[in-house]
Amino acid sequence: MRVIGLHSGVLVATSRIWQTTCTIVRGGADDAAGAGARAAGPDAQPGPRAGECFVIDSPVLPDELELLPAVLERAGFQCRGLLATHADWDHLLGRLAFPGVALGVSETTAARLAAEPGVAARELRDFDDEHYVERAAPLSLGQVQALPVPGHCEIGDEELELHPADGHTADGMAIWIGWARVLVAGDYVSPVEVPMIAAGGSRDGYLATLRRLEPLVDAAAYVVPGHGEVLQGARAAAILREDVNYLAKLPDAELPLARRSPAQREVHAANVRRVRAAS
Ligand SMILES: [Zn+2]
């Protein structure tokens, strides 16, 4: 697992499986004790919020999840909660690293999780069986908190902006970290994956989400895709344009040049079937 810093309060860990990303975001740009101490005088204790962070999405492999608490500790961050961009199982594993905290998701994702109880745990088990991966415990999502989207989510003395992001699936949100100009996009704008219209998703929904994300991508220093390396804003904007073009031309679209592997051709074939079935 690779961990890089995008900002003093934003770290991104990338899994060895599917380059799945996990973004760790701490509220406020100052060091943990600094802000509270300055505001209240030299004798003040750092507030209970010092160093609080959210962990957005998750790496996949057990050793990567085991390492996450140490990554936070080294940075001086404390996990206040988990967030997931959508309900696909590979983004929901934060619970295995931080069992005690709440998991915040968009209302659409909460509805999907409630409508398909146990599916994420079963799909994780299937993946583990196929790849001979052993885990200490099965996945149990625990307390899930539905967040209004569009909306805001407070962290320290800052706020995350939550934007609807459906179309890949029926659910989801993208997260804008305004003070760091970082967009956590969920499964959109990926350098390694073509747009994937999965079960519950739709071409129109996907295109609407890309149009919604476009101004954020244009304003972003960095975009964190659900899969693949962190992108600088200009490169993400170019991928977004490629993806709009690809989706608009389905079912006759050509695959973007950099995303023509056998696996991506399979995703494309499934997209073509779904778009034909919907028309
Ligand atoms: Zn994914």
Short mmCIF file of C-alpha atoms and ligand atoms in Angstrom, two decimals:
data_model
loop_
_atom_site.label_atom_id
_atom_site.label_comp_id
_atom_site.label_asym_id
_atom_site.label_seq_id
_atom_site.Cartn_x
_atom_site.Cartn_y
_atom_site.Cartn_z
CA MET A 1 0.00 0.00 0.00
CA ARG A 2 1.27 3.43 -0.96
CA VAL A 3 0.50 6.44 1.24
CA ILE A 4 1.03 9.98 -0.05
CA GLY A 5 0.27 13.40 1.39
CA LEU A 6 -1.66 15.91 -0.76
CA HIS A 7 -1.89 18.55 1.95
CA SER A 8 -1.01 18.78 5.67
CA GLY A 9 -4.47 17.37 6.42
CA VAL A 10 -5.06 15.00 3.49
CA LEU A 11 -3.42 11.59 3.00
CA VAL A 12 -4.25 9.02 0.32
CA ALA A 13 -3.52 5.31 0.72
CA THR A 14 -3.71 3.19 -2.43
CA SER A 15 -4.44 -0.53 -2.24
CA ARG A 16 -2.50 -3.16 -4.20
CA ILE A 17 -5.89 -4.48 -5.38
CA TRP A 18 -7.51 -2.45 -8.18
CA GLN A 19 -5.56 0.60 -6.94
CA THR A 20 -8.54 1.23 -4.68
CA THR A 21 -8.02 4.51 -2.82
CA CYS A 22 -8.61 5.49 0.79
CA THR A 23 -8.51 9.21 1.67
CA ILE A 24 -7.78 10.38 5.20
CA VAL A 25 -8.87 13.95 5.86
CA ARG A 26 -8.28 16.02 8.97
CA GLY A 27 -10.19 19.25 9.56
CA GLY A 28 -8.11 22.43 9.62
CA ALA A 29 -4.67 23.10 8.20
CA ASP A 30 -2.87 23.69 11.52
CA ASP A 31 -1.16 21.15 13.74
CA ALA A 32 -3.41 19.36 16.21
CA ALA A 33 -2.89 21.54 19.29
CA GLY A 34 -2.20 24.85 17.56
CA ALA A 35 -5.63 26.13 16.64
CA GLY A 36 -7.25 25.54 20.03
CA ALA A 37 -4.29 26.90 21.97
CA ARG A 38 -4.09 30.11 19.94
CA ALA A 39 -7.80 30.80 20.21
CA ALA A 40 -8.02 30.33 23.97
CA GLY A 41 -4.60 31.46 25.26
CA PRO A 42 -1.43 29.64 26.23
CA ASP A 43 -2.93 27.65 29.14
CA ALA A 44 -5.77 26.16 27.10
CA GLN A 45 -5.81 22.44 26.46
CA PRO A 46 -6.23 21.33 22.88
CA GLY A 47 -9.93 20.83 22.26
CA PRO A 48 -11.48 17.39 21.98
CA ARG A 49 -11.53 17.88 18.21
CA ALA A 50 -7.76 18.19 17.81
CA GLY A 51 -6.48 15.94 15.05
CA GLU A 52 -9.90 14.50 14.26
CA CYS A 53 -10.15 12.91 10.86
CA PHE A 54 -12.48 10.98 8.60
CA VAL A 55 -11.39 7.91 6.69
CA ILE A 56 -13.07 7.87 3.26
CA ASP A 57 -13.38 4.47 1.51
CA SER A 58 -10.82 1.76 2.18
CA PRO A 59 -7.94 -0.36 0.95
CA VAL A 60 -8.82 -4.01 0.29
CA LEU A 61 -6.17 -6.38 1.64
CA PRO A 62 -6.02 -7.42 5.31
CA ASP A 63 -2.42 -6.22 5.87
CA GLU A 64 -3.32 -2.82 4.37
CA LEU A 65 -6.33 -2.46 6.66
CA GLU A 66 -4.18 -3.53 9.63
CA LEU A 67 -1.68 -0.80 8.82
CA LEU A 68 -4.25 2.03 8.61
CA PRO A 69 -4.47 2.81 12.37
CA ALA A 70 -0.66 3.16 12.46
CA VAL A 71 -0.76 5.52 9.45
CA LEU A 72 -3.21 7.74 11.34
CA GLU A 73 -1.21 7.55 14.56
CA ARG A 74 2.02 8.56 12.85
CA ALA A 75 0.23 11.58 11.35
CA GLY A 76 -1.25 12.51 14.74
CA PHE A 77 -4.79 11.95 13.46
CA GLN A 78 -7.65 10.32 15.35
CA CYS A 79 -10.39 8.56 13.42
CA ARG A 80 -13.68 10.24 14.23
CA GLY A 81 -15.70 8.43 11.59
CA LEU A 82 -15.76 6.52 8.34
CA LEU A 83 -17.26 7.76 5.09
CA ALA A 84 -17.92 5.70 1.98
CA THR A 85 -18.46 7.17 -1.48
CA HIS A 86 -20.83 4.32 -2.44
CA ALA A 87 -22.02 0.87 -1.40
CA ASP A 88 -19.74 -1.34 -3.54
CA TRP A 89 -18.00 -3.70 -1.10
CA ASP A 90 -14.44 -2.73 -2.03
CA HIS A 91 -15.07 0.78 -0.65
CA LEU A 92 -16.72 -0.33 2.61
CA LEU A 93 -13.92 -2.08 4.47
CA GLY A 94 -12.89 0.78 6.79
CA ARG A 95 -14.98 -0.89 9.47
CA LEU A 96 -12.43 -3.74 9.62
CA ALA A 97 -9.70 -1.22 10.60
CA PHE A 98 -11.79 1.02 12.88
CA PRO A 99 -14.53 -1.08 14.49
CA GLY A 100 -15.83 1.50 16.95
CA VAL A 101 -16.81 4.50 14.83
CA ALA A 102 -19.88 5.37 12.77
CA LEU A 103 -19.98 4.93 8.98
CA GLY A 104 -21.45 7.95 7.17
CA VAL A 105 -22.91 7.49 3.69
CA SER A 106 -25.26 9.38 1.38
CA GLU A 107 -28.99 8.71 1.81
CA THR A 108 -28.93 6.86 -1.52
CA THR A 109 -26.16 4.57 -0.28
CA ALA A 110 -27.94 4.00 3.05
CA ALA A 111 -31.06 3.00 1.09
CA ARG A 112 -29.05 0.60 -1.07
CA LEU A 113 -27.36 -0.97 1.96
CA ALA A 114 -30.75 -1.40 3.65
CA ALA A 115 -32.25 -2.92 0.48
CA GLU A 116 -29.43 -5.45 0.05
CA PRO A 117 -28.38 -6.47 3.56
CA GLY A 118 -25.38 -8.80 3.67
CA VAL A 119 -24.47 -8.33 -0.01
CA ALA A 120 -21.22 -6.44 0.69
CA ALA A 121 -20.14 -9.06 3.23
CA ARG A 122 -20.96 -11.87 0.80
CA GLU A 123 -19.11 -10.26 -2.12
CA LEU A 124 -16.07 -9.73 0.11
CA ARG A 125 -16.23 -13.41 1.09
CA ASP A 126 -16.43 -14.42 -2.58
CA PHE A 127 -13.40 -12.27 -3.41
CA ASP A 128 -11.45 -13.72 -0.48
CA ASP A 129 -12.35 -17.29 -1.45
CA GLU A 130 -11.29 -16.73 -5.05
CA HIS A 131 -7.93 -15.21 -4.09
CA TYR A 132 -7.20 -17.34 -0.98
CA VAL A 133 -7.29 -14.26 1.27
CA GLU A 134 -7.74 -14.90 4.98
CA ARG A 135 -9.29 -12.37 7.34
CA ALA A 136 -9.61 -12.33 11.10
CA ALA A 137 -13.30 -11.42 11.02
CA PRO A 138 -16.18 -11.15 8.56
CA LEU A 139 -17.41 -7.71 7.52
CA SER A 140 -20.19 -6.24 9.60
CA LEU A 141 -21.07 -2.66 8.69
CA GLY A 142 -22.34 -1.73 12.16
CA GLN A 143 -23.88 1.68 12.65
CA VAL A 144 -24.62 3.37 9.32
CA GLN A 145 -25.50 7.06 9.35
CA ALA A 146 -27.38 8.51 6.35
CA LEU A 147 -26.11 11.98 5.41
CA PRO A 148 -28.20 14.43 3.39
CA VAL A 149 -26.59 14.94 -0.05
CA PRO A 150 -26.09 17.57 -1.34
CA GLY A 151 -24.98 18.74 2.06
CA HIS A 152 -22.11 19.31 4.45
CA CYS A 153 -20.24 17.28 6.99
CA GLU A 154 -18.32 19.03 9.76
CA ILE A 155 -14.76 18.04 10.55
CA GLY A 156 -12.78 20.02 13.14
CA ASP A 157 -13.30 23.66 12.20
CA GLU A 158 -13.87 22.84 8.54
CA GLU A 159 -16.66 21.36 6.42
CA LEU A 160 -16.66 18.73 3.74
CA GLU A 161 -19.04 19.31 0.84
CA LEU A 162 -21.04 16.27 -0.22
CA HIS A 163 -22.23 16.05 -3.84
CA PRO A 164 -24.55 13.43 -5.37
CA ALA A 165 -22.64 10.95 -7.56
CA ASP A 166 -24.82 8.24 -9.07
CA GLY A 167 -24.74 6.61 -12.49
CA HIS A 168 -21.89 4.14 -11.87
CA THR A 169 -24.35 2.58 -9.43
CA ALA A 170 -27.73 3.84 -8.16
CA ASP A 171 -26.09 5.51 -5.16
CA GLY A 172 -23.14 7.55 -4.08
CA MET A 173 -21.50 10.86 -3.29
CA ALA A 174 -18.36 12.75 -4.16
CA ILE A 175 -16.59 14.70 -1.43
CA TRP A 176 -15.06 18.14 -1.92
CA ILE A 177 -12.35 19.10 0.56
CA GLY A 178 -12.51 22.83 -0.13
CA TRP A 179 -9.64 24.07 2.03
CA ALA A 180 -7.24 21.63 0.35
CA ARG A 181 -8.87 21.81 -3.12
CA VAL A 182 -9.10 18.01 -3.25
CA LEU A 183 -12.02 16.14 -4.84
CA VAL A 184 -12.66 12.57 -3.69
CA ALA A 185 -14.62 11.45 -6.72
CA GLY A 186 -15.77 7.91 -5.93
CA ASP A 187 -15.79 5.62 -8.98
CA TYR A 188 -15.58 8.44 -11.54
CA VAL A 189 -12.70 10.09 -13.44
CA SER A 190 -10.38 7.09 -13.16
CA PRO A 191 -7.10 6.84 -15.10
CA VAL A 192 -7.27 3.02 -15.00
CA GLU A 193 -10.98 2.25 -15.45
CA VAL A 194 -13.39 3.26 -18.20
CA PRO A 195 -16.75 4.52 -16.93
CA MET A 196 -18.49 1.43 -15.56
CA ILE A 197 -22.29 1.38 -15.71
CA ALA A 198 -22.91 -1.27 -13.07
CA ALA A 199 -26.19 -2.71 -11.78
CA GLY A 200 -28.45 0.17 -10.76
CA GLY A 201 -26.39 2.67 -12.74
CA SER A 202 -27.29 4.45 -15.96
CA ARG A 203 -25.58 6.31 -18.76
CA ASP A 204 -27.73 9.43 -18.18
CA GLY A 205 -27.04 9.38 -14.45
CA TYR A 206 -23.32 8.92 -15.07
CA LEU A 207 -23.22 11.83 -17.53
CA ALA A 208 -25.19 14.06 -15.13
CA THR A 209 -22.71 13.25 -12.37
CA LEU A 210 -19.74 14.09 -14.59
CA ARG A 211 -21.34 17.45 -15.47
CA ARG A 212 -21.94 18.09 -11.76
CA LEU A 213 -18.33 17.22 -10.91
CA GLU A 214 -16.81 19.22 -13.77
CA PRO A 215 -16.59 22.61 -11.96
CA LEU A 216 -15.08 20.87 -8.92
CA VAL A 217 -12.52 19.07 -11.10
CA ASP A 218 -11.68 22.40 -12.73
CA ALA A 219 -11.15 23.98 -9.30
CA ALA A 220 -9.24 21.02 -7.86
CA ALA A 221 -5.52 20.83 -7.18
CA TYR A 222 -5.95 17.05 -6.95
CA VAL A 223 -8.65 14.54 -7.78
CA VAL A 224 -8.68 11.20 -5.96
CA PRO A 225 -10.44 8.61 -8.15
CA GLY A 226 -11.93 5.50 -6.53
CA HIS A 227 -9.34 3.47 -8.46
CA GLY A 228 -5.98 4.63 -9.75
CA GLU A 229 -3.34 7.19 -8.93
CA VAL A 230 -4.14 10.63 -7.61
CA LEU A 231 -4.58 13.07 -10.52
CA GLN A 232 -3.60 16.69 -10.83
CA GLY A 233 -6.58 18.84 -11.72
CA ALA A 234 -5.72 19.37 -15.40
CA ARG A 235 -5.22 15.64 -16.06
CA ALA A 236 -8.48 14.81 -14.27
CA ALA A 237 -10.28 17.38 -16.43
CA ALA A 238 -8.91 15.70 -19.57
CA ILE A 239 -10.07 12.25 -18.36
CA LEU A 240 -13.49 13.68 -17.49
CA ARG A 241 -13.82 14.99 -21.07
CA GLU A 242 -12.76 11.59 -22.47
CA ASP A 243 -15.35 9.90 -20.26
CA VAL A 244 -18.17 12.26 -21.32
CA ASN A 245 -17.25 11.60 -24.94
CA TYR A 246 -17.10 7.82 -24.39
CA LEU A 247 -20.50 7.70 -22.64
CA ALA A 248 -22.21 10.01 -25.13
CA LYS A 249 -21.14 7.72 -28.00
CA LEU A 250 -22.18 4.42 -26.39
CA PRO A 251 -22.98 1.82 -27.67
CA ASP A 252 -20.67 2.73 -30.59
CA ALA A 253 -17.95 4.38 -28.50
CA GLU A 254 -14.27 3.53 -28.81
CA LEU A 255 -12.30 2.92 -25.65
CA PRO A 256 -9.95 5.73 -24.55
CA LEU A 257 -6.39 4.96 -25.70
CA ALA A 258 -4.90 4.42 -22.25
CA ARG A 259 -7.74 2.16 -21.10
CA ARG A 260 -7.93 -0.70 -23.61
CA SER A 261 -6.79 -3.70 -21.57
CA PRO A 262 -8.77 -6.97 -21.77
CA ALA A 263 -10.40 -6.13 -18.43
CA GLN A 264 -11.50 -2.72 -19.70
CA ARG A 265 -12.85 -4.29 -22.91
CA GLU A 266 -15.02 -6.51 -20.70
CA VAL A 267 -16.32 -3.48 -18.82
CA HIS A 268 -17.02 -1.85 -22.16
CA ALA A 269 -18.92 -4.91 -23.44
CA ALA A 270 -21.09 -4.85 -20.30
CA ASN A 271 -21.73 -1.12 -20.79
CA VAL A 272 -22.83 -1.75 -24.37
CA ARG A 273 -25.26 -4.48 -23.22
CA ARG A 274 -26.69 -2.23 -20.52
CA VAL A 275 -27.14 0.78 -22.80
CA ARG A 276 -28.78 -1.39 -25.50
CA ALA A 277 -31.10 -2.96 -22.93
CA ALA A 278 -32.12 0.47 -21.62
CA SER A 279 -32.97 1.92 -25.05
ZN ZN B 1 -14.92 0.59 -6.90
#
